[in-house]
XYZ file of C-alpha atoms in Angstrom:
708
model
C 124.512 158.099 219.032
C 120.843 158.671 219.849
C 118.380 156.104 218.496
C 115.080 157.227 216.877
C 113.112 155.789 219.793
C 115.169 157.558 222.437
C 115.011 160.747 220.378
C 111.229 160.613 220.394
C 111.220 159.777 224.110
C 113.340 162.844 224.872
C 110.886 165.110 223.057
C 107.668 163.591 224.429
C 105.563 166.130 226.335
C 102.270 164.296 226.801
C 99.807 161.667 225.629
C 96.602 161.689 223.609
C 93.542 161.772 225.826
C 90.766 161.908 223.208
C 90.502 162.112 219.409
C 87.889 163.525 217.052
C 88.038 164.545 213.402
C 88.697 168.221 214.171
C 90.435 168.250 217.560
C 92.780 166.159 219.671
C 92.938 166.579 223.445
C 96.334 166.098 225.046
C 97.271 165.471 228.668
C 100.701 166.949 229.361
C 103.223 165.086 231.456
C 104.160 166.361 234.901
C 107.738 166.935 233.814
C 106.783 168.608 230.501
C 108.330 172.096 230.086
C 106.299 174.910 231.598
C 107.621 177.877 229.589
C 110.893 177.033 227.816
C 111.688 173.667 226.188
C 115.329 172.669 225.730
C 114.925 169.119 224.471
C 114.636 169.976 220.750
C 118.179 171.187 220.351
C 117.339 174.898 220.664
C 115.350 176.795 223.315
C 111.695 177.287 222.314
C 108.648 178.628 224.084
C 106.345 175.874 225.295
C 103.416 175.596 225.647
C 102.372 178.291 223.172
C 99.183 179.047 221.208
C 99.508 178.392 217.435
C 102.726 176.410 217.906
C 103.036 172.913 216.445
C 103.243 169.435 218.014
C 103.724 166.040 216.392
C 101.869 162.766 216.915
C 103.981 159.974 215.364
C 102.256 157.326 213.269
C 103.183 154.705 210.689
C 103.567 157.193 207.788
C 105.361 159.952 209.651
C 103.631 162.220 212.135
C 100.323 164.050 212.385
C 100.919 167.791 212.790
C 98.685 169.508 215.305
C 98.325 173.240 215.945
C 97.762 174.307 219.552
C 94.457 176.172 219.894
C 93.906 175.907 223.691
C 96.059 175.456 226.799
C 94.616 175.044 230.275
C 94.699 173.401 233.701
C 92.171 170.965 235.147
C 91.950 170.594 238.921
C 91.426 167.037 240.268
C 90.737 165.946 243.850
C 92.964 162.911 243.413
C 95.752 161.888 241.065
C 94.634 160.378 237.743
C 98.081 159.439 236.520
C 99.393 155.913 236.596
C 102.212 155.218 239.019
C 101.143 157.756 241.676
C 99.883 155.536 244.499
C 99.258 158.093 247.185
C 95.704 157.246 248.215
C 95.179 157.439 251.966
C 98.074 159.802 252.550
C 96.552 163.235 252.046
C 93.760 164.421 249.775
C 95.284 167.330 247.808
C 94.143 168.655 244.409
C 96.393 167.676 241.540
C 96.688 170.115 238.605
C 96.482 168.503 235.174
C 97.851 170.587 232.320
C 95.991 169.982 229.084
C 96.041 171.074 225.462
C 93.713 170.957 222.496
C 95.236 170.481 219.060
C 93.744 170.902 215.606
C 95.129 168.391 213.067
C 96.390 170.253 210.000
C 98.382 167.677 208.023
C 100.935 164.915 207.938
C 104.691 165.429 208.130
C 106.641 162.889 206.095
C 110.293 162.377 205.299
C 111.437 161.748 201.726
C 115.102 161.398 200.870
C 116.061 162.929 204.189
C 113.870 165.998 203.746
C 110.753 166.704 205.767
C 107.640 167.757 203.884
C 104.122 168.649 205.008
C 101.136 167.169 203.208
C 97.626 168.446 203.795
C 95.194 165.981 205.290
C 95.512 163.221 207.880
C 95.991 159.698 206.610
C 95.971 158.010 210.021
C 94.613 159.593 213.186
C 96.354 158.839 216.497
C 94.848 156.677 219.180
C 94.293 157.369 222.867
C 97.538 157.049 224.780
C 99.810 157.815 221.804
C 102.760 160.084 222.597
C 102.812 163.774 221.684
C 106.255 165.158 220.894
C 107.906 168.480 220.207
C 109.089 168.985 216.607
C 112.745 169.671 215.971
C 113.830 172.952 214.465
C 114.134 171.309 211.066
C 110.639 169.842 211.337
C 109.089 173.139 212.499
C 110.596 174.954 209.529
C 109.388 172.239 207.146
C 105.827 172.612 208.446
C 105.560 176.294 207.476
C 107.908 176.314 204.477
C 107.081 175.376 200.908
C 109.925 173.398 199.361
C 108.666 174.089 195.873
C 110.918 174.969 192.977
C 109.132 178.242 192.181
C 108.880 179.547 195.759
C 111.239 182.432 195.073
C 109.426 185.408 196.573
C 110.513 186.215 200.156
C 107.808 188.006 202.140
C 108.889 187.559 205.776
C 109.518 185.093 208.572
C 107.359 182.890 210.776
C 107.786 183.802 214.484
C 106.148 180.532 215.620
C 108.629 178.333 213.722
C 112.122 179.558 214.606
C 111.703 182.600 212.319
C 111.672 180.353 209.275
C 111.899 182.242 205.989
C 108.497 182.351 204.265
C 108.729 182.173 200.480
C 105.888 181.855 197.998
C 105.448 181.076 194.323
C 104.807 184.377 192.461
C 102.869 182.532 189.750
C 100.334 181.331 192.315
C 100.399 184.516 194.399
C 99.631 186.942 191.562
C 98.165 184.635 188.921
C 95.260 183.569 191.117
C 94.637 186.962 192.732
C 95.547 188.195 196.200
C 93.659 190.111 198.893
C 95.467 192.004 201.668
C 92.936 192.668 204.424
C 93.174 194.422 207.770
C 92.282 197.476 209.818
C 93.795 200.835 209.064
C 97.253 201.131 210.592
C 97.851 197.368 210.657
C 100.543 197.450 207.958
C 98.688 196.643 204.711
C 100.442 199.331 202.664
C 103.877 198.209 203.829
C 102.983 194.607 203.021
C 102.045 195.597 199.470
C 105.288 197.543 199.145
C 107.251 194.502 200.384
C 105.516 192.181 197.894
C 106.237 194.445 194.926
C 109.777 195.289 196.009
C 110.648 191.647 196.772
C 109.282 190.553 193.395
C 111.353 193.091 191.456
C 114.493 192.476 193.518
C 114.159 188.698 193.150
C 113.810 189.077 189.376
C 116.835 191.401 189.277
C 118.867 188.925 191.314
C 117.917 186.123 188.947
C 118.993 188.218 185.952
C 122.413 188.830 187.514
C 122.886 185.096 188.053
C 122.097 184.425 184.386
C 124.289 187.143 182.915
C 126.794 184.506 181.816
C 124.101 182.588 179.922
C 124.766 183.152 176.181
C 121.159 182.342 175.325
C 119.847 185.259 177.351
C 119.468 188.574 175.567
C 121.359 191.552 176.903
C 118.682 193.077 179.111
C 119.372 194.993 182.300
C 115.796 195.689 183.390
C 113.377 193.067 184.586
C 110.278 192.418 182.516
C 107.971 192.691 185.540
C 104.843 194.843 185.249
C 103.141 196.227 188.355
C 100.461 198.901 187.956
C 99.338 200.510 191.226
C 96.060 202.445 191.345
C 96.770 204.693 194.308
C 93.800 206.878 195.370
C 95.632 208.193 198.473
C 99.016 209.049 196.940
C 101.005 206.713 199.236
C 103.326 204.930 196.802
C 104.791 207.743 194.691
C 108.191 207.754 196.425
C 108.726 204.283 197.854
C 110.035 202.544 194.693
C 112.328 205.262 193.382
C 115.480 203.451 194.554
C 114.770 200.317 192.512
C 117.449 199.836 189.895
C 114.948 199.525 187.048
C 113.085 202.662 188.035
C 109.503 203.556 188.793
C 107.051 205.502 186.625
C 104.814 207.898 188.555
C 101.738 209.521 187.016
C 99.977 212.321 188.852
C 97.388 215.006 188.348
C 99.144 218.405 188.433
C 100.590 220.093 190.392
C 103.660 217.884 190.970
C 105.815 218.094 194.068
C 108.759 216.413 192.358
C 110.127 216.485 188.835
C 110.139 212.743 188.100
C 106.337 212.522 187.878
C 104.475 212.572 184.573
C 101.033 214.028 184.007
C 98.236 211.469 184.245
C 95.761 211.641 181.367
C 92.813 209.490 180.389
C 91.443 211.119 177.198
C 87.678 211.031 176.854
C 87.923 209.574 173.346
C 89.241 206.353 174.933
C 85.968 205.855 176.819
C 83.434 203.391 175.494
C 79.733 204.130 175.124
C 78.786 202.616 178.491
C 81.312 204.821 180.279
C 80.046 207.904 178.472
C 76.501 206.905 179.403
C 77.494 206.628 183.066
C 78.990 210.131 183.035
C 76.058 211.660 181.156
C 73.499 209.586 183.111
C 71.943 208.653 179.779
C 68.588 206.904 180.001
C 68.726 203.491 178.275
C 65.723 204.002 175.969
C 65.734 207.636 174.868
C 69.215 209.021 175.429
C 71.738 206.201 175.209
C 70.900 205.175 171.589
C 71.417 208.770 170.464
C 74.676 208.975 172.417
C 75.899 205.778 170.753
C 75.041 207.186 167.317
C 76.960 210.378 168.058
C 80.009 208.406 169.199
C 79.905 206.227 166.065
C 79.758 209.275 163.811
C 82.499 211.169 165.611
C 84.831 208.165 165.684
C 84.161 207.611 161.982
C 84.995 211.232 161.154
C 81.533 212.111 159.832
C 81.240 215.345 161.798
C 84.381 216.689 163.375
C 83.096 220.274 163.728
C 79.832 222.240 163.678
C 80.280 224.700 160.822
C 77.799 227.022 159.119
C 76.506 224.344 156.756
C 75.791 222.010 159.679
C 73.922 224.761 161.517
C 71.791 225.448 158.423
C 70.991 221.760 158.085
C 70.098 221.477 161.777
C 67.818 224.534 161.655
C 66.032 223.390 158.517
C 65.438 219.933 159.933
C 63.895 221.354 163.108
C 61.512 223.655 161.187
C 60.636 220.919 158.711
C 59.596 218.552 161.507
C 57.473 221.311 162.996
C 55.702 222.181 159.721
C 54.976 218.555 158.879
C 52.619 218.592 161.844
C 50.390 221.083 159.971
C 50.522 219.256 156.636
C 47.060 218.751 155.084
C 45.252 221.127 157.445
C 47.266 224.312 157.743
C 47.649 226.381 160.909
C 44.250 227.843 161.657
C 42.838 229.293 164.816
C 44.524 230.409 167.982
C 47.110 229.432 169.242
C 48.278 227.351 166.247
C 48.451 230.332 163.894
C 50.342 232.424 166.460
C 52.859 229.641 167.176
C 53.396 228.917 163.510
C 53.838 232.608 162.681
C 56.342 233.127 165.507
C 58.364 230.145 164.404
C 58.372 231.180 160.722
C 59.359 234.735 161.601
C 62.392 233.524 163.596
C 63.244 231.088 160.775
C 63.059 233.925 158.232
C 65.588 235.984 160.182
C 67.968 233.000 160.556
C 67.820 232.144 156.843
C 68.644 235.702 155.825
C 71.646 235.756 158.203
C 72.894 232.333 157.086
C 72.523 233.278 153.402
C 74.674 236.381 153.845
C 77.413 234.333 155.557
C 77.693 231.701 152.815
C 80.727 231.811 150.562
C 80.250 232.924 146.955
C 79.350 230.042 144.668
C 78.008 227.792 147.448
C 75.305 225.436 146.150
C 73.071 226.457 149.070
C 72.779 230.096 147.971
C 70.020 229.627 145.343
C 67.670 227.303 147.300
C 68.108 229.444 150.405
C 67.358 232.624 148.410
C 64.138 231.037 147.115
C 63.253 229.955 150.652
C 63.980 233.423 152.015
C 61.762 235.094 149.397
C 58.851 232.777 150.155
C 59.240 233.377 153.893
C 59.242 237.151 153.304
C 56.097 236.813 151.216
C 54.179 234.681 153.713
C 55.294 236.926 156.526
C 53.850 240.044 154.816
C 50.592 238.267 153.980
C 49.883 236.832 157.413
C 51.236 239.431 159.835
C 48.160 241.698 160.150
C 46.427 244.259 162.362
C 49.383 246.572 162.850
C 51.619 243.565 163.416
C 49.848 242.524 166.623
C 48.926 238.996 165.606
C 49.115 236.444 162.787
C 46.383 235.317 160.485
C 45.709 231.711 159.513
C 48.289 229.852 157.453
C 46.787 227.807 154.634
C 47.927 224.319 153.789
C 49.123 225.416 150.325
C 51.312 228.222 151.688
C 52.938 225.939 154.257
C 53.422 223.257 151.596
C 55.483 225.714 149.538
C 57.723 226.365 152.556
C 58.095 222.610 153.161
C 59.044 222.048 149.514
C 61.666 224.825 149.562
C 63.173 223.515 152.824
C 63.517 220.063 151.263
C 65.288 221.645 148.285
C 67.819 223.167 150.694
C 68.345 219.842 152.442
C 68.706 218.097 149.071
C 72.004 219.934 148.592
C 73.546 217.937 151.427
C 75.138 214.581 150.620
C 73.268 211.502 151.759
C 74.570 210.057 155.022
C 76.540 206.876 154.539
C 74.627 203.721 155.312
C 77.637 201.911 156.771
C 79.599 202.594 159.939
C 83.353 202.320 159.720
C 83.822 202.377 163.505
C 81.586 201.286 166.329
C 80.830 203.406 169.378
C 83.324 201.571 171.613
C 86.469 201.692 169.468
C 89.202 203.909 170.999
C 89.495 206.073 167.856
C 90.531 209.637 168.509
C 88.014 212.471 168.104
C 87.516 215.909 169.602
C 85.439 215.258 172.722
C 84.442 218.930 172.946
C 82.294 218.401 169.814
C 80.188 215.644 171.356
C 77.644 217.839 173.146
C 76.995 220.056 170.114
C 76.783 217.075 167.781
C 74.196 215.480 170.057
C 72.025 218.553 169.540
C 72.433 218.159 165.789
C 71.359 214.517 165.927
C 68.417 215.362 168.166
C 67.183 217.844 165.578
C 67.228 215.107 162.945
C 65.203 212.638 164.994
C 61.541 212.104 164.374
C 59.033 212.502 167.177
C 59.800 214.258 170.457
C 63.220 212.686 171.149
C 64.914 216.076 171.231
C 63.209 217.053 174.485
C 65.141 214.335 176.366
C 68.557 215.513 175.209
C 69.228 218.948 176.855
C 69.982 217.607 180.353
C 72.390 214.978 179.015
C 74.126 217.584 176.865
C 74.425 219.912 179.833
C 76.114 217.208 181.950
C 78.666 216.496 179.210
C 79.452 220.171 178.711
C 79.800 220.707 182.465
C 82.275 217.841 182.842
C 84.424 218.811 179.868
C 84.563 222.459 180.937
C 85.407 221.716 184.586
C 88.954 222.997 185.149
C 89.645 220.176 187.635
C 88.813 217.483 185.090
C 89.903 219.058 181.809
C 93.594 218.164 182.134
C 92.686 214.524 182.792
C 89.873 213.835 180.319
C 90.425 216.434 177.591
C 94.120 217.451 177.571
C 95.477 219.854 174.975
C 97.958 217.319 173.588
C 96.554 213.857 174.298
C 98.684 210.769 173.632
C 97.796 208.218 171.010
C 96.452 204.843 172.116
C 99.861 203.263 171.485
C 101.654 205.916 173.550
C 99.174 205.507 176.421
C 99.627 201.723 176.525
C 103.434 202.006 176.417
C 103.444 204.521 179.263
C 101.031 202.864 181.658
C 101.358 199.132 180.939
C 105.001 199.236 179.924
C 107.044 199.135 176.747
C 109.032 196.289 175.226
C 111.021 194.086 177.652
C 110.440 196.419 180.605
C 112.514 199.232 179.119
C 110.700 201.923 181.103
C 110.735 200.198 184.502
C 108.740 197.466 186.248
C 106.472 199.613 188.457
C 103.902 202.212 187.405
C 102.227 204.217 190.195
C 99.087 206.058 189.112
C 98.585 208.651 191.851
C 94.868 209.528 191.827
C 94.845 211.568 195.025
C 93.972 214.817 193.183
C 91.480 213.342 190.730
C 88.039 214.856 191.487
C 85.870 212.400 193.373
C 83.063 212.901 190.816
C 85.064 210.974 188.219
C 87.398 208.930 190.434
C 85.366 205.711 190.128
C 85.108 206.221 186.386
C 88.844 206.885 185.974
C 89.717 203.690 187.873
C 87.142 201.684 185.909
C 88.316 202.945 182.494
C 92.014 202.512 183.309
C 91.415 198.935 184.477
C 89.268 198.135 181.440
C 91.908 199.411 179.037
C 94.533 197.277 180.769
C 92.603 194.007 180.618
C 91.426 194.586 177.042
C 94.978 195.404 175.939
C 96.256 192.163 177.496
C 93.352 190.273 175.965
C 94.317 191.510 172.493
C 97.990 190.814 173.208
C 97.198 187.159 173.846
C 95.041 186.930 170.732
C 97.867 188.342 168.602
C 100.891 186.576 170.117
C 99.159 183.426 171.433
C 100.717 183.915 174.897
C 100.198 186.043 178.007
C 101.948 189.225 179.078
C 102.017 188.779 182.893
C 100.910 192.004 184.584
C 99.813 192.755 188.155
C 97.133 195.359 188.874
C 97.122 196.647 192.474
C 94.101 198.497 193.882
C 94.195 200.340 197.198
C 91.013 201.087 199.185
C 89.236 198.294 197.335
C 86.150 198.479 199.578
C 85.453 201.937 198.078
C 85.772 200.937 194.432
C 84.712 197.270 194.465
C 81.851 197.531 196.919
C 78.890 195.181 197.043
C 76.097 195.956 194.635
C 73.500 198.093 196.358
C 69.998 198.391 194.836
C 69.382 201.987 193.764
C 66.164 201.528 191.791
C 67.604 203.096 188.642
C 68.204 201.523 185.250
C 71.139 203.859 184.596
C 74.419 202.323 185.886
C 76.459 204.626 188.076
C 80.268 205.000 187.798
C 80.513 202.942 191.002
C 78.549 200.144 189.306
C 80.894 200.226 186.334
C 83.937 200.141 188.614
C 82.634 197.091 190.437
C 81.698 195.328 187.187
C 85.127 195.753 185.572
C 86.922 194.379 188.647
C 84.506 191.456 188.801
C 85.414 190.786 185.186
C 89.138 191.005 185.991
C 88.665 188.667 188.951
C 86.858 186.106 186.773
C 88.838 186.381 183.523
C 92.110 188.151 184.324
C 94.120 184.953 184.865
C 93.365 183.810 181.300
C 95.075 186.900 179.904
C 97.951 187.136 182.384
C 96.440 189.874 184.570
C 96.813 189.309 188.302
C 94.736 191.318 190.768
C 95.895 192.491 194.191
C 93.297 194.127 196.452
C 93.930 196.015 199.684
C 90.964 196.728 201.950
C 90.214 197.559 205.577
C 86.553 196.459 205.298
C 86.412 193.017 203.654
C 82.726 192.635 204.568
C 81.922 195.512 202.171
C 83.771 193.998 199.189
C 81.994 192.403 196.256
C 81.479 188.707 196.948
C 82.340 187.888 193.328
C 85.760 189.551 193.547
C 86.563 188.183 196.999
C 85.572 184.640 196.027
C 88.054 184.710 193.124
C 90.993 185.602 195.389
C 92.911 182.420 196.153
C 95.488 183.887 198.537
C 94.924 186.126 201.552
C 97.217 188.121 203.804
C 95.190 188.924 206.913
C 96.384 191.712 209.179
C 94.725 192.828 212.407
C 90.918 192.737 212.061
C 88.723 193.773 214.980
C 85.304 194.302 213.407
C 82.895 191.423 214.088
C 81.413 191.375 210.581
C 84.839 191.368 208.975
C 86.032 188.556 211.257
C 82.955 186.509 210.439
C 83.566 186.897 206.708
C 87.244 185.986 207.031
C 86.403 182.897 209.077
C 84.419 181.575 206.116
C 87.472 181.808 203.876
C 89.448 179.111 205.689
C 88.731 175.521 206.759
C 87.503 174.823 210.288
C 90.760 173.057 211.141
C 92.608 176.398 211.152
C 90.115 178.471 213.096
C 92.470 178.706 216.071
C 94.935 180.873 214.177
C 92.194 183.277 213.096
C 91.260 183.958 216.708
C 94.549 185.803 216.890
C 93.456 188.382 214.277
C 92.232 191.070 216.735
C 95.560 191.031 218.598
C 98.044 190.838 215.715
C 100.810 193.449 216.041
C 101.808 195.692 213.164
C 103.658 193.994 210.297
C 102.267 190.616 211.355
C 99.728 188.836 209.195
C 98.329 185.400 208.466
C 99.119 183.905 205.070
C 96.591 181.430 203.754
C 95.462 180.119 200.389
C 97.017 178.306 197.445
C 100.521 179.668 198.116
C 100.689 178.035 201.544
C 99.657 174.514 202.478
C 98.557 175.698 205.903
C 97.748 179.143 207.309
C 101.009 180.616 208.581
C 101.711 183.553 210.850
C 104.144 185.857 209.014
C 106.188 188.769 210.222
C 106.554 190.882 207.085
C 109.990 192.235 206.243
C 110.760 195.646 207.691
C 111.399 198.431 205.199
C 113.608 201.462 205.493
C 111.843 204.744 206.114
C 112.346 205.972 202.549
C 110.987 202.681 201.132
C 107.742 202.781 203.094
C 104.484 204.150 201.662
C 103.392 207.511 203.032
C 100.728 206.067 205.314
C 102.131 206.725 208.781
C 99.895 207.908 211.615
C 99.571 211.705 212.028
C 101.800 213.266 214.709
C 99.106 215.103 216.638
C 101.028 215.672 219.858
C 104.302 216.708 218.256
C 102.500 219.270 216.105
C 100.366 220.533 218.978
C 103.458 221.101 221.118
C 105.558 222.635 218.273
C 108.038 219.741 218.327
C 107.330 219.461 214.605
C 106.802 222.630 212.622
C 103.800 223.029 210.342
C 103.645 226.146 208.163
C 100.102 227.227 207.355
C 99.630 229.252 204.179
C 96.363 228.450 202.469
C 96.911 230.745 199.480
C 98.730 228.131 197.384
C 96.115 225.456 198.167
C 93.296 227.890 197.430
C 94.874 228.838 194.088
C 95.245 225.212 193.051
C 91.743 224.397 194.274
C 90.040 227.086 192.199
C 92.250 226.490 189.170
C 94.579 229.477 189.282
C 97.178 229.476 186.514
C 100.383 227.467 187.131
C 102.434 230.660 186.886
C 100.877 231.949 190.067
C 101.691 228.802 192.042
C 105.225 228.620 190.629
C 105.809 232.238 191.668
C 104.703 231.328 195.156
C 107.063 228.320 195.203
C 110.032 230.443 194.033
C 109.345 233.028 196.738
C 109.218 230.283 199.353
C 112.568 228.861 198.141
C 114.154 232.329 198.229
C 113.113 232.718 201.845
């Protein structure tokens, strides 16, 4: 039986040469292994960068990570016991290492456990030993009760299984960072798939528990905002199913149409789309939204048009009150306006239904306009004469009598401008014109451009199906579809494929969808006094959560709104059970607020200097050696660091089957160029979809292609 002392002696590979708070220099023994060590029970590579060594002390052993290996040439032997002076003067190679202390390995009840921090540093001359397989696994493995989520293995610690606590991983936000092609998308797919499968496995184990309700699906909720359309197919084999939402056309039947009705938008989001100026335009836009949500004006009928026209003329005539319209060009302008008003009144009067209360006051107004027109249109109808104050006062009085037939506007508002109450969004632009006509001063001149932007967006065939569908869902239906119904009945994963959403509204769509999710969970907690754990995954985060760039404009852009909502989720999401997962290839371009709230990182290959510099600030100096490996990490390899791991760990992410991988593989240039892979080119279908050709045309094309 081997004693503890002899066991340590067998695994000793060197001695401590110097000690500082952040590095320990080690002088390797002459007989220490040069490439493969066999004295730990199993063959391991030694010496190796980022491997672990132990320095025994009174509480256990200090764990050091190898950050440098080298050879020092000496003109004479420095080791004790080599008395060869005077024989021959040959250089003696001294193999050396530099370690970074990362923690203390202790044994409790026969189980090894790593604790961060060093309680007792080694002294010069102390032995340095190789860890056993059990110790190496304990260094990189969390022996916590809730570490249920398997994400991969650690190649530097005997391929130890790396498991993390999903509560810490998703509850405190996660960032997956790395260059394009380094495996970020597959890592996200592994995290989601492993989470669902682990929950399903746990349900099967508890099927015999009489206290558990009969429920086959897991109650997990993952919502993936997918701007590239990579994840639509990779979760279809999960037992609980996957909901996929896409902008038409669909390439497979299981997808549902993605809609985000404009009536769900709040006033700030409408202002971003319409580019409403804060002082002149946004207050009017907010008033219009309040009225439409409250049901005050659902359509612009004949009575509304009469009211609008009378208000506009009344405001004009009040400018001549007390002085009349005398002299050129006032008399000409006033006469032209009254002549056009006379024609409109006569047309409106003929269109009114019999018995309408407006008929009499409008008839009186029409007669007075006819009279003043005949009196003031002189000289063979070439120009107008002066309009006296008394004649204009009669017109003003008669206009007020027409307006008096309209009910007084309610002084209270039953809905504010941000409530998601359904209204017909196509009425907003016209109703803004009505409100502008009722405003005092020259406010109406600032409205036409805003109205034009709203009309353009709502009439755009590419956006109409998303923002103004023919049969929009209710708020309840939308929440059940996209966040998930009771007890996960409709599946744990929702993929929102935004690849065909027009770029003009892509930022806005992502911002509104995310806002609705966090506000729904916020209200859930207020009602039920507990969280509804949900994970929101955002691909290409550097595009949608970019740093704030000064643009010298008071009007927030959709990109500003997108960044602000994710900063809010990063700060407050944990309180309401919303976890955030970001994937980005340019971490240096991400919002500092969002990145600072992420407590776990999975770092894939990063070669850009600025990105490496930012990542190096995320971890303590004692682990900088592992980060130097970032530019050379192979695909599917990443570094796990943060609250889910006591020390940064190199992880080889689980490999997925082809059909389970996101559609993010590299393009096959050579195979296509050399006809090894066929690519049919027929741009007619794409052109038809692009310009909004009817679905019948594209379906005819698809049926012809199938027949061939």
